[in-house]
Structure formats: structure tokens, C-alpha cells
Short mmCIF file of C-alpha atoms in Angstrom, two decimals:
data_model
loop_
_atom_site.label_atom_id
_atom_site.label_comp_id
_atom_site.label_asym_id
_atom_site.label_seq_id
_atom_site.Cartn_x
_atom_site.Cartn_y
_atom_site.Cartn_z
CA MET A 1340 -40.18 21.93 47.16
CA LEU A 1341 -42.88 24.58 47.37
CA SER A 1342 -46.08 24.49 45.32
CA ARG A 1343 -48.48 27.06 43.99
CA GLY A 1344 -50.52 28.51 46.85
CA ASP A 1345 -47.92 27.77 49.56
CA VAL A 1346 -46.94 30.67 51.78
CA PHE A 1347 -43.30 31.04 52.77
CA ALA A 1348 -41.99 33.91 54.93
CA GLY A 1349 -45.23 35.71 54.09
CA TYR A 1350 -44.75 35.38 50.32
CA ALA A 1351 -47.42 33.55 48.31
CA ILE A 1352 -45.75 31.10 45.92
CA GLU A 1353 -47.02 31.08 42.33
CA ARG A 1354 -44.54 28.79 40.57
CA GLN A 1355 -40.96 27.63 40.52
CA LEU A 1356 -38.71 29.56 38.17
CA GLY A 1357 -35.71 27.28 38.42
CA ARG A 1358 -33.75 24.86 40.54
CA GLY A 1359 -30.06 24.20 41.10
CA GLY A 1360 -27.80 22.19 43.35
CA MET A 1361 -27.80 24.86 46.05
CA GLY A 1362 -31.38 26.04 46.03
CA SER A 1363 -34.50 27.05 44.16
CA VAL A 1364 -36.06 30.27 42.91
CA TYR A 1365 -39.80 30.93 42.94
CA LEU A 1366 -42.07 33.58 41.56
CA ALA A 1367 -43.98 34.93 44.55
CA ARG A 1368 -46.39 37.70 45.48
CA HIS A 1369 -45.22 40.23 48.03
CA PRO A 1370 -47.16 39.90 51.30
CA ARG A 1371 -48.11 43.58 51.43
CA LEU A 1372 -47.28 45.28 48.14
CA PRO A 1373 -48.98 44.62 44.77
CA ARG A 1374 -45.92 43.23 43.02
CA HIS A 1375 -44.14 39.99 42.20
CA THR A 1376 -40.70 39.12 43.52
CA ALA A 1377 -38.16 36.42 42.82
CA LEU A 1378 -37.70 34.42 46.02
CA LYS A 1379 -34.43 32.50 46.23
CA LEU A 1380 -34.30 29.73 48.85
CA LEU A 1381 -31.25 27.81 50.03
CA ASN A 1382 -31.82 24.06 50.17
CA PRO A 1383 -32.74 23.04 53.75
CA GLU A 1384 -29.99 20.41 54.00
CA LEU A 1385 -27.38 23.18 53.52
CA PHE A 1386 -28.72 25.36 56.32
CA ALA A 1387 -26.20 23.94 58.81
CA ASP A 1388 -23.20 24.60 56.54
CA THR A 1389 -21.78 27.81 57.96
CA GLU A 1390 -19.68 28.66 54.88
CA ILE A 1391 -22.53 28.23 52.42
CA ARG A 1392 -24.83 30.20 54.70
CA ALA A 1393 -22.26 32.98 54.81
CA ARG A 1394 -22.03 33.02 51.01
CA PHE A 1395 -25.80 33.08 50.62
CA GLU A 1396 -26.24 35.92 53.12
CA ARG A 1397 -23.33 37.83 51.62
CA GLU A 1398 -24.99 37.75 48.19
CA ALA A 1399 -27.92 39.71 49.61
CA ASP A 1400 -25.77 42.07 51.68
CA LEU A 1401 -23.47 42.98 48.80
CA ALA A 1402 -26.15 43.31 46.14
CA ALA A 1403 -28.33 45.39 48.48
CA GLN A 1404 -25.57 48.02 48.59
CA LEU A 1405 -25.66 48.43 44.81
CA GLU A 1406 -28.38 50.67 43.43
CA HIS A 1407 -28.04 50.80 39.66
CA PRO A 1408 -30.47 50.43 36.74
CA ASN A 1409 -28.41 47.53 35.37
CA ILE A 1410 -28.19 45.54 38.62
CA VAL A 1411 -30.99 43.37 39.96
CA THR A 1412 -32.42 44.95 43.10
CA VAL A 1413 -32.38 42.98 46.35
CA TYR A 1414 -35.31 43.75 48.65
CA ASP A 1415 -34.88 41.63 51.76
CA ARG A 1416 -33.41 38.47 53.25
CA GLY A 1417 -34.07 36.28 56.23
CA ALA A 1418 -34.44 32.79 57.68
CA ASP A 1419 -37.72 30.93 58.01
CA ASP A 1420 -38.53 27.33 58.84
CA GLY A 1421 -34.86 26.31 58.73
CA ARG A 1422 -34.22 27.88 55.30
CA LEU A 1423 -32.45 31.04 54.21
CA TRP A 1424 -34.19 33.22 51.65
CA ILE A 1425 -33.57 36.32 49.56
CA SER A 1426 -36.28 38.34 47.86
CA MET A 1427 -35.27 40.33 44.82
CA GLN A 1428 -36.53 42.06 41.73
CA PHE A 1429 -38.33 39.73 39.34
CA VAL A 1430 -37.09 40.12 35.77
CA ASP A 1431 -39.54 38.82 33.20
CA GLY A 1432 -37.11 37.81 30.50
CA VAL A 1433 -34.27 35.49 29.52
CA ASP A 1434 -30.56 35.36 30.21
CA ALA A 1435 -27.91 36.08 27.61
CA ALA A 1436 -26.85 32.44 27.48
CA THR A 1437 -30.22 31.31 26.11
CA ILE A 1438 -30.65 33.72 23.22
CA GLU A 1439 -29.70 32.63 19.72
CA HIS A 1440 -25.96 32.77 19.04
CA PRO A 1441 -24.04 34.28 17.41
CA VAL A 1442 -25.64 37.54 18.56
CA PRO A 1443 -25.71 40.48 16.12
CA ALA A 1444 -22.68 42.66 16.84
CA ASP A 1445 -24.58 45.79 17.82
CA ARG A 1446 -26.83 43.93 20.25
CA ALA A 1447 -23.84 42.12 21.78
CA LEU A 1448 -22.12 45.47 22.31
CA ARG A 1449 -25.22 46.95 23.95
CA ILE A 1450 -25.38 44.02 26.35
CA VAL A 1451 -21.70 44.43 27.21
CA GLU A 1452 -21.96 48.21 27.59
CA ALA A 1453 -24.84 47.93 30.08
CA THR A 1454 -23.05 45.17 31.99
CA ALA A 1455 -19.87 47.25 32.06
CA ALA A 1456 -21.78 50.13 33.63
CA ALA A 1457 -23.13 47.78 36.30
CA LEU A 1458 -19.69 46.35 37.03
CA ASP A 1459 -17.99 49.74 37.28
CA HIS A 1460 -20.69 50.82 39.73
CA ALA A 1461 -20.02 47.72 41.83
CA HIS A 1462 -16.26 48.35 41.68
CA ARG A 1463 -16.68 51.96 42.80
CA ASN A 1464 -18.53 50.58 45.80
CA GLY A 1465 -15.77 48.11 46.58
CA VAL A 1466 -17.43 44.92 45.27
CA LEU A 1467 -16.03 42.42 42.77
CA HIS A 1468 -18.58 40.19 41.03
CA ARG A 1469 -16.10 37.40 40.09
CA ASP A 1470 -18.57 35.32 38.08
CA VAL A 1471 -19.50 37.43 35.05
CA LYS A 1472 -20.90 35.25 32.27
CA PRO A 1473 -23.85 35.29 29.84
CA ALA A 1474 -26.03 33.24 32.19
CA ASN A 1475 -25.76 35.97 34.85
CA ILE A 1476 -26.89 38.73 32.48
CA LEU A 1477 -30.69 39.08 32.26
CA LEU A 1478 -32.47 40.56 29.25
CA ALA A 1479 -35.98 41.98 29.60
CA ASP A 1480 -38.26 43.35 26.90
CA ILE A 1481 -39.78 46.60 28.14
CA ASP A 1482 -41.97 48.37 25.57
CA GLY A 1483 -39.90 46.98 22.70
CA LYS A 1484 -36.60 48.03 24.24
CA GLU A 1485 -34.12 45.62 25.74
CA ARG A 1486 -33.07 46.19 29.33
CA VAL A 1487 -29.90 44.52 30.62
CA LEU A 1488 -29.45 43.57 34.29
CA LEU A 1489 -26.55 41.88 36.05
CA THR A 1490 -27.46 39.32 38.69
CA ASP A 1491 -26.06 36.52 40.87
CA PHE A 1492 -23.57 38.05 43.27
CA GLY A 1493 -23.34 34.65 44.99
CA ILE A 1494 -19.53 34.50 44.93
CA ALA A 1495 -18.95 38.26 44.93
CA ARG A 1496 -16.97 39.73 47.76
CA PRO A 1497 -15.64 43.07 48.93
CA ARG A 1498 -12.62 44.18 46.94
CA ASP A 1499 -10.41 44.38 50.06
CA ASP A 1500 -11.50 40.93 51.25
CA VAL A 1501 -10.54 38.71 48.33
CA HIS A 1502 -9.18 35.94 50.56
CA HIS A 1503 -12.29 35.65 52.72
CA LEU A 1504 -14.50 32.55 52.72
CA THR A 1505 -12.14 30.37 50.73
CA GLN A 1506 -11.26 27.91 53.45
CA THR A 1507 -12.22 24.93 51.32
CA GLY A 1508 -9.86 26.08 48.58
CA SER A 1509 -12.51 25.42 45.98
CA PHE A 1510 -12.65 27.41 42.76
CA THR A 1511 -16.17 28.74 42.37
CA ALA A 1512 -16.16 30.97 39.28
CA THR A 1513 -17.24 29.46 35.97
CA LEU A 1514 -14.09 28.11 34.36
CA ALA A 1515 -14.81 29.28 30.80
CA TYR A 1516 -14.81 32.95 31.90
CA ALA A 1517 -12.21 32.89 34.69
CA ALA A 1518 -9.25 35.27 34.61
CA PRO A 1519 -5.71 33.86 35.00
CA GLU A 1520 -5.36 35.41 38.46
CA GLN A 1521 -8.44 33.52 39.64
CA LEU A 1522 -6.94 30.24 38.48
CA THR A 1523 -3.58 30.83 40.17
CA GLY A 1524 -4.90 32.28 43.44
CA ALA A 1525 -3.20 35.63 42.87
CA HIS A 1526 -4.50 38.96 44.16
CA LEU A 1527 -7.73 40.09 42.49
CA ASP A 1528 -8.81 43.60 41.60
CA HIS A 1529 -11.60 45.12 39.47
CA ARG A 1530 -9.95 43.97 36.24
CA VAL A 1531 -10.82 40.35 36.99
CA ASP A 1532 -14.40 41.20 36.01
CA GLN A 1533 -13.21 42.96 32.85
CA TYR A 1534 -11.50 39.75 31.69
CA ALA A 1535 -14.73 37.79 32.20
CA LEU A 1536 -16.73 40.49 30.41
CA ALA A 1537 -14.38 40.25 27.43
CA CYS A 1538 -14.86 36.46 27.39
CA THR A 1539 -18.61 37.11 27.51
CA LEU A 1540 -18.42 39.40 24.47
CA TYR A 1541 -16.46 36.76 22.56
CA SER A 1542 -19.09 34.15 23.49
CA LEU A 1543 -21.97 36.38 22.40
CA LEU A 1544 -20.35 37.14 19.06
CA THR A 1545 -19.23 33.58 18.24
CA GLY A 1546 -21.47 31.22 20.21
CA VAL A 1547 -18.53 29.55 22.01
CA ALA A 1548 -16.28 30.48 24.91
CA PRO A 1549 -12.80 31.81 24.06
CA PHE A 1550 -10.91 28.64 25.08
CA ASP A 1551 -13.61 26.14 24.26
CA ALA A 1552 -12.67 22.56 25.18
CA THR A 1553 -14.26 19.54 26.81
CA ASN A 1554 -11.20 18.96 28.99
CA PRO A 1555 -11.04 21.51 31.85
CA VAL A 1556 -7.24 21.26 31.92
CA LEU A 1557 -7.10 22.55 28.34
CA VAL A 1558 -9.42 25.44 29.28
CA ILE A 1559 -7.10 26.37 32.15
CA GLN A 1560 -4.04 26.16 29.92
CA GLY A 1561 -5.75 28.46 27.45
CA HIS A 1562 -6.48 31.12 30.07
CA LEU A 1563 -2.99 30.90 31.52
CA HIS A 1564 -0.82 30.56 28.42
CA SER A 1565 -2.64 30.92 25.08
CA PRO A 1566 -3.28 34.24 23.30
CA PRO A 1567 -6.93 35.26 23.02
CA PRO A 1568 -8.51 33.62 19.95
CA SER A 1569 -9.37 35.78 16.97
CA LEU A 1570 -12.95 36.88 16.41
CA ARG A 1571 -12.32 37.26 12.69
CA ALA A 1572 -11.36 33.59 12.47
CA ARG A 1573 -15.02 32.82 13.24
CA ARG A 1574 -16.72 35.96 11.94
CA SER A 1575 -15.07 37.62 8.98
CA ASP A 1576 -17.60 40.50 9.13
CA LEU A 1577 -16.02 41.84 12.33
CA PRO A 1578 -13.16 44.34 12.17
CA ALA A 1579 -9.58 43.41 13.07
CA ALA A 1580 -9.58 46.32 15.53
CA LEU A 1581 -12.06 44.39 17.68
CA ASP A 1582 -9.55 41.56 18.01
CA ALA A 1583 -7.02 44.06 19.35
CA VAL A 1584 -9.52 45.37 21.91
CA LEU A 1585 -10.32 41.86 23.15
CA ALA A 1586 -6.61 41.00 23.31
CA ARG A 1587 -6.04 43.90 25.69
CA ALA A 1588 -9.09 43.19 27.86
CA MET A 1589 -8.01 39.53 28.08
CA ALA A 1590 -4.35 40.23 28.79
CA LYS A 1591 -2.76 37.65 31.10
CA ARG A 1592 -1.60 40.40 33.46
CA ALA A 1593 -4.34 42.56 34.95
CA VAL A 1594 -2.11 45.63 34.76
CA ASP A 1595 -2.11 45.37 30.95
CA ARG A 1596 -5.91 45.59 30.64
CA PHE A 1597 -8.15 48.65 30.39
CA ASP A 1598 -8.60 50.78 33.50
CA SER A 1599 -12.34 50.10 33.66
CA CYS A 1600 -15.04 47.96 32.11
CA ALA A 1601 -16.60 51.06 30.54
CA GLU A 1602 -13.29 51.92 28.87
CA PHE A 1603 -13.16 48.40 27.41
CA ALA A 1604 -16.77 48.63 26.17
CA ALA A 1605 -16.14 52.06 24.62
CA ALA A 1606 -13.04 50.77 22.81
CA ALA A 1607 -15.06 47.81 21.48
CA ARG A 1608 -17.79 50.18 20.27
CA ARG A 1609 -15.24 52.35 18.44
CA ALA A 1610 -13.68 49.28 16.83
CA LEU A 1611 -17.08 48.05 15.66
CA SER A 1612 -18.06 51.45 14.23
CA GLU A 1613 -15.14 51.22 11.81
CA THR A 1614 -17.12 48.69 9.77
CA GLY A 1615 -20.06 51.04 9.27
CA ALA A 1616 -22.39 48.33 10.49
CA GLN A 1617 -25.98 49.38 11.07
CA PRO A 1618 -27.44 48.90 14.57
CA THR A 1619 -29.69 45.92 15.09
CA VAL A 1620 -33.18 46.99 16.21
CA PHE A 1621 -34.50 44.92 19.10
CA ALA A 1622 -37.88 43.47 18.26
CA ALA A 1623 -40.51 42.69 20.85
CA ARG A 1624 -39.94 39.16 22.12
CA SER A 1625 -42.39 36.43 21.31
CA MET A 1626 -42.44 34.33 24.42
CA PRO A 1627 -42.33 30.55 23.97
CA GLN A 1628 -45.45 28.64 24.94
CA PHE A 1629 -45.22 26.05 27.67
CA PRO A 1630 -47.77 23.36 28.46
CA ASP A 1631 -50.08 23.87 31.37
CA PRO A 1632 -48.83 21.43 34.03
CA ASN A 1633 -52.46 20.61 34.83
CA HIS A 1634 -53.40 19.84 31.22
CA HIS A 1635 -52.73 16.70 29.24
CA PRO A 1636 -50.29 16.96 26.28
CA GLY A 1637 -51.89 17.78 23.00
CA GLY A 1638 -54.76 19.74 24.49
CA PRO A 1639 -55.60 23.33 23.63
CA SER A 1640 -54.58 24.79 26.97
CA ALA A 1641 -51.18 26.50 27.03
CA VAL A 1642 -49.94 29.36 29.14
CA PRO A 1643 -46.90 31.62 28.66
CA GLN A 1644 -44.28 30.93 31.32
CA PRO A 1645 -41.49 33.50 30.92
CA TYR A 1646 -38.16 32.28 32.16
CA SER A 1647 -36.46 34.26 34.91
CA GLY A 1648 -32.70 34.20 34.86
CA TYR A 1649 -32.70 34.30 38.64
CA ALA A 1650 -32.73 30.55 38.65
CA GLN A 1651 -29.06 30.47 37.68
CA PRO A 1652 -27.51 29.01 40.84
CA SER A 1653 -24.63 30.58 42.75
CA TYR A 1654 -21.56 28.99 44.22
CA ALA A 1655 -20.67 26.94 41.13
CA ALA A 1656 -23.61 24.62 41.65
CA PRO A 1657 -24.36 22.04 38.94
CA ALA A 1658 -26.14 23.50 35.94
CA PRO A 1659 -29.86 23.51 36.78
CA SER A 1660 -32.65 22.17 34.64
CA TYR A 1661 -35.21 24.90 34.12
CA PRO A 1662 -38.82 24.05 33.51
CA GLY A 1663 -39.69 25.48 30.14
CA ARG A 1664 -36.30 27.13 29.66
CA PRO A 1665 -35.77 28.20 26.02
CA MET A 1666 -33.03 26.11 24.56
CA PRO A 1667 -30.22 27.48 22.37
CA VAL A 1668 -30.64 26.89 18.65
CA ARG A 1669 -29.42 23.43 17.73
CA ARG A 1670 -27.08 23.01 14.82
CA ASP A 1671 -27.16 20.05 12.50
CA SER A 1672 -24.42 17.58 13.43
CA ARG A 1673 -23.21 14.53 11.55
CA THR A 1674 -20.28 13.80 13.82
CA PRO A 1675 -19.21 10.16 13.53
CA ILE A 1676 -20.08 7.98 16.50
CA VAL A 1677 -16.41 7.12 16.98
CA LEU A 1678 -15.55 10.79 17.42
CA LEU A 1679 -18.34 11.17 19.98
CA VAL A 1680 -16.94 8.23 21.93
CA VAL A 1681 -13.47 9.77 21.87
CA LEU A 1682 -14.82 13.12 23.05
CA ALA A 1683 -16.75 11.44 25.85
CA SER A 1684 -13.59 9.64 26.94
CA VAL A 1685 -11.59 12.87 26.92
CA LEU A 1686 -14.31 14.64 28.88
CA GLY A 1687 -14.51 11.85 31.43
CA GLY A 1688 -10.75 11.69 31.82
CA GLY A 1689 -10.46 15.47 32.08
CA TYR A 1690 -13.21 15.59 34.67
CA TRP A 1691 -11.48 12.90 36.70
CA VAL A 1692 -8.16 14.76 36.53
CA TRP A 1693 -9.90 18.00 37.52
CA GLN A 1694 -11.62 16.37 40.51
CA ASP A 1695 -8.62 14.34 41.73
CA GLU A 1696 -6.95 16.39 44.47
CA THR A 1697 -4.00 13.98 44.72
CA SER A 1698 -2.85 14.01 41.08
CA PRO A 1699 0.19 15.91 39.75
CA VAL A 1700 -2.25 18.08 37.81
CA ALA A 1701 -3.81 19.19 41.10
CA ASP A 1702 -0.36 20.29 42.28
CA ILE A 1703 0.27 22.20 39.07
CA LEU A 1704 -3.12 23.90 39.25
CA GLN A 1705 -2.63 24.61 42.95
CA ARG A 1706 -5.85 22.91 43.99
CA SER A 1707 -4.45 19.90 45.85
CA ARG A 1708 -5.41 19.06 49.41
CA GLY A 1709 -2.19 20.64 50.62
CA HIS A 1710 -2.98 23.90 48.83
CA LYS A 1711 -6.45 23.90 50.37
CA ASP A 1712 -4.91 23.41 53.80
CA LEU A 1713 -2.59 26.38 53.27
CA ASP A 1714 -5.64 28.50 52.39
CA ALA A 1715 -7.43 27.27 55.50
CA LEU A 1716 -4.45 28.09 57.72
CA HIS A 1717 -4.38 31.63 56.41
CA GLU A 1718 -8.10 31.99 57.00
CA ALA A 1719 -7.74 30.78 60.58
CA PHE A 1720 -4.55 32.69 61.43
CA PRO A 1721 -4.26 35.59 58.95
CA GLN A 1722 -1.64 37.47 61.00
CA MET A 1723 0.59 34.46 61.46
CA VAL A 1724 0.37 32.81 58.05
CA PRO A 1725 0.61 34.64 54.70
CA ALA A 1726 -1.86 34.09 51.90
CA GLY A 1727 -1.06 32.05 48.82
CA TYR A 1728 1.44 29.26 48.40
CA ALA A 1729 4.75 31.09 48.01
CA ASP A 1730 7.06 32.58 50.64
CA GLY A 1731 5.68 35.54 52.54
CA ARG A 1732 5.64 37.44 55.81
CA GLY A 1733 4.01 36.02 58.90
CA TYR A 1734 4.05 37.46 62.40
CA HIS A 1735 7.16 39.63 61.95
CA ARG A 1736 8.88 36.64 60.33
CA GLN A 1737 9.55 35.15 56.93
CA CYS A 1738 7.43 32.07 56.15
CA SER A 1739 7.99 29.30 53.64
CA ALA A 1740 5.52 26.67 52.43
CA SER A 1741 5.99 22.95 51.79
CA LEU A 1742 3.60 20.36 50.46
CA LYS A 1743 3.66 16.62 51.24
CA PRO A 1744 6.29 14.70 53.25
CA GLN A 1745 9.86 15.86 52.83
CA GLY A 1746 11.91 12.92 54.18
CA TYR A 1747 13.98 14.92 56.66
CA ASP A 1748 17.13 13.46 58.25
CA ASP A 1749 17.08 15.92 61.16
CA PRO A 1750 15.44 14.10 64.12
CA TRP A 1751 13.56 17.25 65.15
CA MET A 1752 12.00 17.68 61.69
CA LYS A 1753 11.66 13.97 61.01
CA THR A 1754 9.28 13.60 63.92
CA PHE A 1755 6.73 15.84 62.20
CA ASP A 1756 7.17 14.41 58.71
CA GLY A 1757 4.27 12.87 56.79
CA PHE A 1758 2.37 16.15 56.68
CA GLN A 1759 0.02 17.30 53.94
CA ALA A 1760 1.07 20.96 54.13
CA ARG A 1761 3.58 22.92 56.17
CA ARG A 1762 4.13 26.62 56.94
CA SER A 1763 7.45 27.36 58.63
CA CYS A 1764 8.10 30.88 59.91
CA SER A 1765 11.49 32.01 61.23
CA ASP A 1766 14.12 34.73 61.00
CA GLU A 1767 17.89 35.07 61.14
CA LEU A 1768 18.15 34.90 64.95
CA VAL A 1769 18.50 31.21 65.70
CA VAL A 1770 17.57 31.75 69.36
CA ASP A 1771 14.40 33.67 68.52
CA THR A 1772 10.95 32.11 68.52
CA HIS A 1773 10.16 30.05 65.44
CA TYR A 1774 6.85 28.43 64.65
CA VAL A 1775 5.62 25.83 62.20
CA PHE A 1776 2.08 24.82 61.21
CA TYR A 1777 1.61 21.24 60.05
CA THR A 1778 -1.54 19.73 58.54
CA TYR A 1779 -2.01 15.99 58.25
CA PRO A 1780 -4.36 13.83 56.13
CA THR A 1781 -6.36 12.78 59.20
CA ALA A 1782 -6.82 13.76 62.83
CA GLU A 1783 -5.47 10.32 63.78
CA ALA A 1784 -2.23 11.00 61.90
CA ALA A 1785 -1.81 14.32 63.71
CA THR A 1786 -2.42 12.62 67.07
CA ALA A 1787 0.17 9.96 66.29
CA VAL A 1788 2.80 12.58 65.40
CA VAL A 1789 2.22 14.48 68.65
CA ALA A 1790 2.36 11.23 70.66
CA ARG A 1791 5.69 10.35 69.03
CA PHE A 1792 7.10 13.79 69.85
CA ARG A 1793 6.02 13.43 73.47
CA GLN A 1794 7.95 10.16 73.69
CA GLU A 1795 11.08 11.85 72.36
CA THR A 1796 10.96 14.88 74.63
CA LYS A 1797 10.75 15.81 78.30
CA ASP A 1798 7.47 17.03 79.76
CA TRP A 1799 7.36 20.54 81.24
CA GLY A 1800 3.62 20.76 81.78
CA GLN A 1801 0.43 21.34 79.84
CA ALA A 1802 -2.04 24.22 79.56
CA SER A 1803 -5.31 24.83 77.73
CA THR A 1804 -6.64 28.02 76.14
CA GLY A 1805 -10.14 27.68 74.78
CA THR A 1806 -10.07 24.79 72.32
CA ARG A 1807 -6.26 24.78 72.08
CA THR A 1808 -4.03 22.56 74.21
CA ASP A 1809 -0.34 23.48 74.67
CA ASP A 1810 2.24 20.84 75.61
CA ARG A 1811 5.53 22.29 76.89
CA ARG A 1812 8.48 20.08 75.95
CA GLU A 1813 12.29 19.98 76.15
CA GLN A 1814 14.43 18.25 73.52
CA SER A 1815 17.96 16.94 73.90
CA THR A 1816 20.52 15.74 71.39
CA ASP A 1817 23.23 13.36 72.58
CA GLY A 1818 22.30 14.21 76.15
CA ARG A 1819 22.68 17.95 75.63
CA TYR A 1820 19.84 20.46 75.63
CA SER A 1821 19.01 21.53 72.07
CA GLY A 1822 15.72 23.36 72.37
CA SER A 1823 12.40 23.85 74.07
CA ALA A 1824 9.06 23.68 72.34
CA ILE A 1825 5.35 24.15 72.81
CA VAL A 1826 3.22 21.80 70.71
CA SER A 1827 -0.35 23.04 70.24
CA THR A 1828 -3.28 20.91 69.15
CA PHE A 1829 -6.90 21.84 68.55
CA SER A 1830 -10.12 20.14 69.61
CA GLU A 1831 -12.38 21.64 66.91
CA PRO A 1832 -13.10 19.06 64.17
CA ALA A 1833 -12.06 21.50 61.43
CA ARG A 1834 -8.60 21.92 63.04
CA ALA A 1835 -8.07 18.47 64.50
CA ARG A 1836 -5.65 17.64 61.65
CA TRP A 1837 -3.46 20.65 62.50
CA VAL A 1838 -0.40 20.81 64.74
CA LEU A 1839 1.36 24.05 65.68
CA VAL A 1840 4.92 23.91 67.03
CA PHE A 1841 6.68 26.85 68.71
CA TYR A 1842 10.33 26.29 69.51
CA ARG A 1843 13.53 27.91 70.62
CA GLY A 1844 16.82 26.47 69.50
CA SER A 1845 18.07 25.19 66.19
CA GLY A 1846 16.94 21.61 65.71
CA SER A 1847 19.76 19.27 66.71
CA SER A 1848 22.30 22.10 67.19
CA PRO A 1849 22.93 22.62 70.92
CA HIS A 1850 23.07 26.08 72.45
CA PRO A 1851 25.36 25.92 75.47
CA GLY A 1852 24.33 29.35 76.67
CA PHE A 1853 20.72 28.33 77.28
CA THR A 1854 19.02 26.20 79.86
CA VAL A 1855 15.46 25.03 79.73
CA GLU A 1856 14.72 26.77 83.04
CA ALA A 1857 15.64 30.11 81.48
CA ASN A 1858 14.37 29.36 77.99
CA MET A 1859 10.90 27.97 78.67
CA PRO A 1860 9.45 31.06 80.43
CA ILE A 1861 10.66 33.22 77.53
CA LEU A 1862 9.05 30.85 75.03
CA ILE A 1863 5.77 30.81 76.97
CA ALA A 1864 5.73 34.60 77.03
CA ASP A 1865 6.38 34.71 73.28
CA VAL A 1866 3.59 32.26 72.57
CA ALA A 1867 1.18 34.26 74.70
CA SER A 1868 1.84 37.32 72.52
CA PHE A 1869 1.03 35.57 69.23
CA PRO A 1870 -2.28 36.43 67.49
CA LEU A 1871 -3.79 32.95 67.73
CA GLY A 1872 -7.41 32.52 66.71
#
């Protein structure tokens, strides 16, 4: 942790603005220019994590491409003393999650309109934000007028690269504002941000998220299956037309939503104007007073410490605790203790179900270990393995997916049973090259499977290519040749649980017209042509 007066990457640290599970944000003076910047630092223990580093660096690269009055400006990034850093525009204000809710309708619409303009600009430049929520919308008081800025592109990615950097299979967007297609792993386009923006408008106007629940499973079910909740059920002063606008922006299918975020915001504005409501004038903000950290409580010394929304962490880090962060208005509660205990139990059970990657719920939500392995296979071999978890096209072949052991009777398939995930790619020509990716729970399990296959087959030599080792094998059934295979294993730790099998033949069905002498060179040539990473 840096302290006032420390110098990092040439920036003079003044104070910490916030801290999260992935890093910290500091208010700092620019080394050469007379201005303050927000300096975001990745925690040093995460420096060696290549995926997190890539996400952190991508945040700067993507945001730096976006020049818009409603998007926080990124100035520079780099690495210093074993830590990655990003310097960006310092916004002296609060985020939309910390202001008093419900927000007056006109102010909520102005926040959404400005955010919509920022998102449409990002979309025109090929960038999806993918984590739009009130906490990522900063509000600054400039001469009595409210300025709205969108920040935190930590999980944003280019629009044509929506499957990149997901090898862990983890879901990083905030659940309360996630579109159905994010939850199911479907293809994402610009309308994923529109859905989240509509959820944000609902939250601003009501003080709760659209599918508010302590159990994450219920939140997911709401996004996937329940109709958008009515605004008028919570605020009778809002027009019914606004419910219709939100219903379209939060449609389960992206194709049924508005064409742009600006179109959604304009429709919401028209719906609101039907009530004849007068605009809410933004008054100059009275900043909360925070104790001087060098002064004892109760003394006369107090200094204003404006909160900077930059402290909101990226990458779905745990919610940070901000020093001096204004808290939302508390409502009087007389909930019985028994009800609180029940809610705590539901929350704990829901959290456990959400975290458990081996439960039936994980299979339903497509976030099991097997699903994560299928994502990782696609990341490693994008030309050979299709994205997602359904059937798709691989390297000129149709591929199917299986999760968990299948209990095969066929000796060929039974040898490789016990897998965690499987991608099998073949076509109608039984003598053509087929290939199957298997992933196992541990590297030891994968090694045992390969050893068993070696015992059951005849050795035709071994070759190595980079970190991949290819065993050439012949299989017989009842003394008759039934196929030749190349079994590939990988020495990298991340792929040590994977086994790739190329084969010619049809399992236990013999092919009298083939001999291994003629078949193996053809198979080797086919394997050499495959786009292996």
C-alpha cells in the first residue's frame, strides 16, 4: 500500500481513493503537468497471472481508443516495480450507486441519456462494455451542472472478440445487471449493454435491481425467464409507457430490443414526458466531511475528501470498502430476527450453490468444470473446436460435446472414459480422420488413461512437436486391424489434463481394405495439417 508522499512511476501519491480485491486507486499528481490523475494499480501478487494482466492492460488499451465527453479519459499505462498501472482522468464526484435512491425521474433519465451516448460511441468503435451498472457511472458537479462519465472497462472487449480471455469460464459481469445472453454464453453484440443500461434505469428509479434477490440462482432465473418487473408497481407516479420501454430494452432476445442505447434513452424520455413532470434541477453538491486521519476523533480538524468512483474494481472483484465513501440512505427496518436468520440461510445456501462447480445447478447454468474446460479448449484451438457447449463446426467437421463420464461399452471409447469434458469431431466418411479432445479432472488421471491405451494398442513410434508429444498406435479387435491412432499429450501445466486423439477407422468395426502400413502415413499427414496451437 502506498502512502502520501510516495512516488510511483513518477507520480506523487496524495491519498488512496479506494481498494478492491484486484488493486487500488490513488489520487496522484502528474510528474510533469499541473494536474491530478487517478492512478490504478494492480495488486503485486497478481502480476504473474497472465490472464489478469491481459485484462488489466486491455482496459487501458480499449478505453484509450474512446474519446468522448461521457467516457473517462485514459492517459497512460505501464509496469513499474513489479506492478501494472493505469493513469486516467480524476473525477471529483460520486458514482450513481451511492446517491440517494430512488432518484428523481428527470435526473435518472439524464444519467441514462449521457451513459447511452457513451455506450453508442464505444459500440461504433467496436467495443462492448459488458459491465454497465450504477457503480460504473460517475457523477461530477461542475459549476452546478452534473456531468456523467462512464468508467471501468475492465471486462470490456472488442465486439468481434467476445470469446477472448474467457479460458477460466468465469462470469465476470455483475449479476444484477447481466443480460440473458451473458448468462448462457451466447453470442454478444451491442445490445448486451442496452439490457444492462435498462436495468440501471430501473435501479435508479426504484432503489433496487430488477430481479432483486439474495439467492443468485433466483436472480439468474429472473433474467432468463421472468418478465421485467413493473416500475409502476413501485412508483405510481411513473407512466405506464415507461414500463413498455423497459420491457423492450430488457427483452430476453437481443434482436427484440432497441437498435441503439440512444434510441432506448429517447423512448424513455418520450414516455416520461407524457406525465408532464417538471425537470429536477441539480443543486451544487455539499461534500461530506471526513475526519483527518492525523487528527483524533472529536477534534475540530476535518477535511473534505471527495470520493472518486474510480475505486470500483474491475474483473468482478469483491466489493471494496472505500475510506469515507458516502453510504446510501438507510431505511428504518423492524424485520423480525427470525426472518433475518432465514434470509441469511438462503443467502449462504445460494452462495454455496453458485460457487459449487460440481452441483446440478452448475450444469444447468453452464458454469461447471466441464463447461469451463470446453471454453478453454476453444481458446486454445479455435479452428478445431467450436465455441459454446452445443454442436458446431470444427476443422471442416461436425463436433459434438459431452460432459462427464459416459459409461461406453465400446472398448475404444471405454478406454478414454472418466473424462470431465469431451469434444468429438467427425464426418460421414468413416475412413476419414476423426479427432476427439478429452479433459480429465487431474493430470494424473489423463496420464493413467494414456498409459492404459498404450497397453491396449501396438506401438508405431513417438514424436514431439514443441510441448506436444504424439504417440502413434494401432488397435485391433479380435485379432483384426480396426484402426490407427495418434494420441497427443501436452507438457504445459495448463494443458496437462488434456488428451487429443486422432484416429482412422470406426472403433471396433474392422476395415478389411486398410492396413496399418498404408493407413498410418496418411493419418500422420492429416495430423500435420491440423491447426494445432
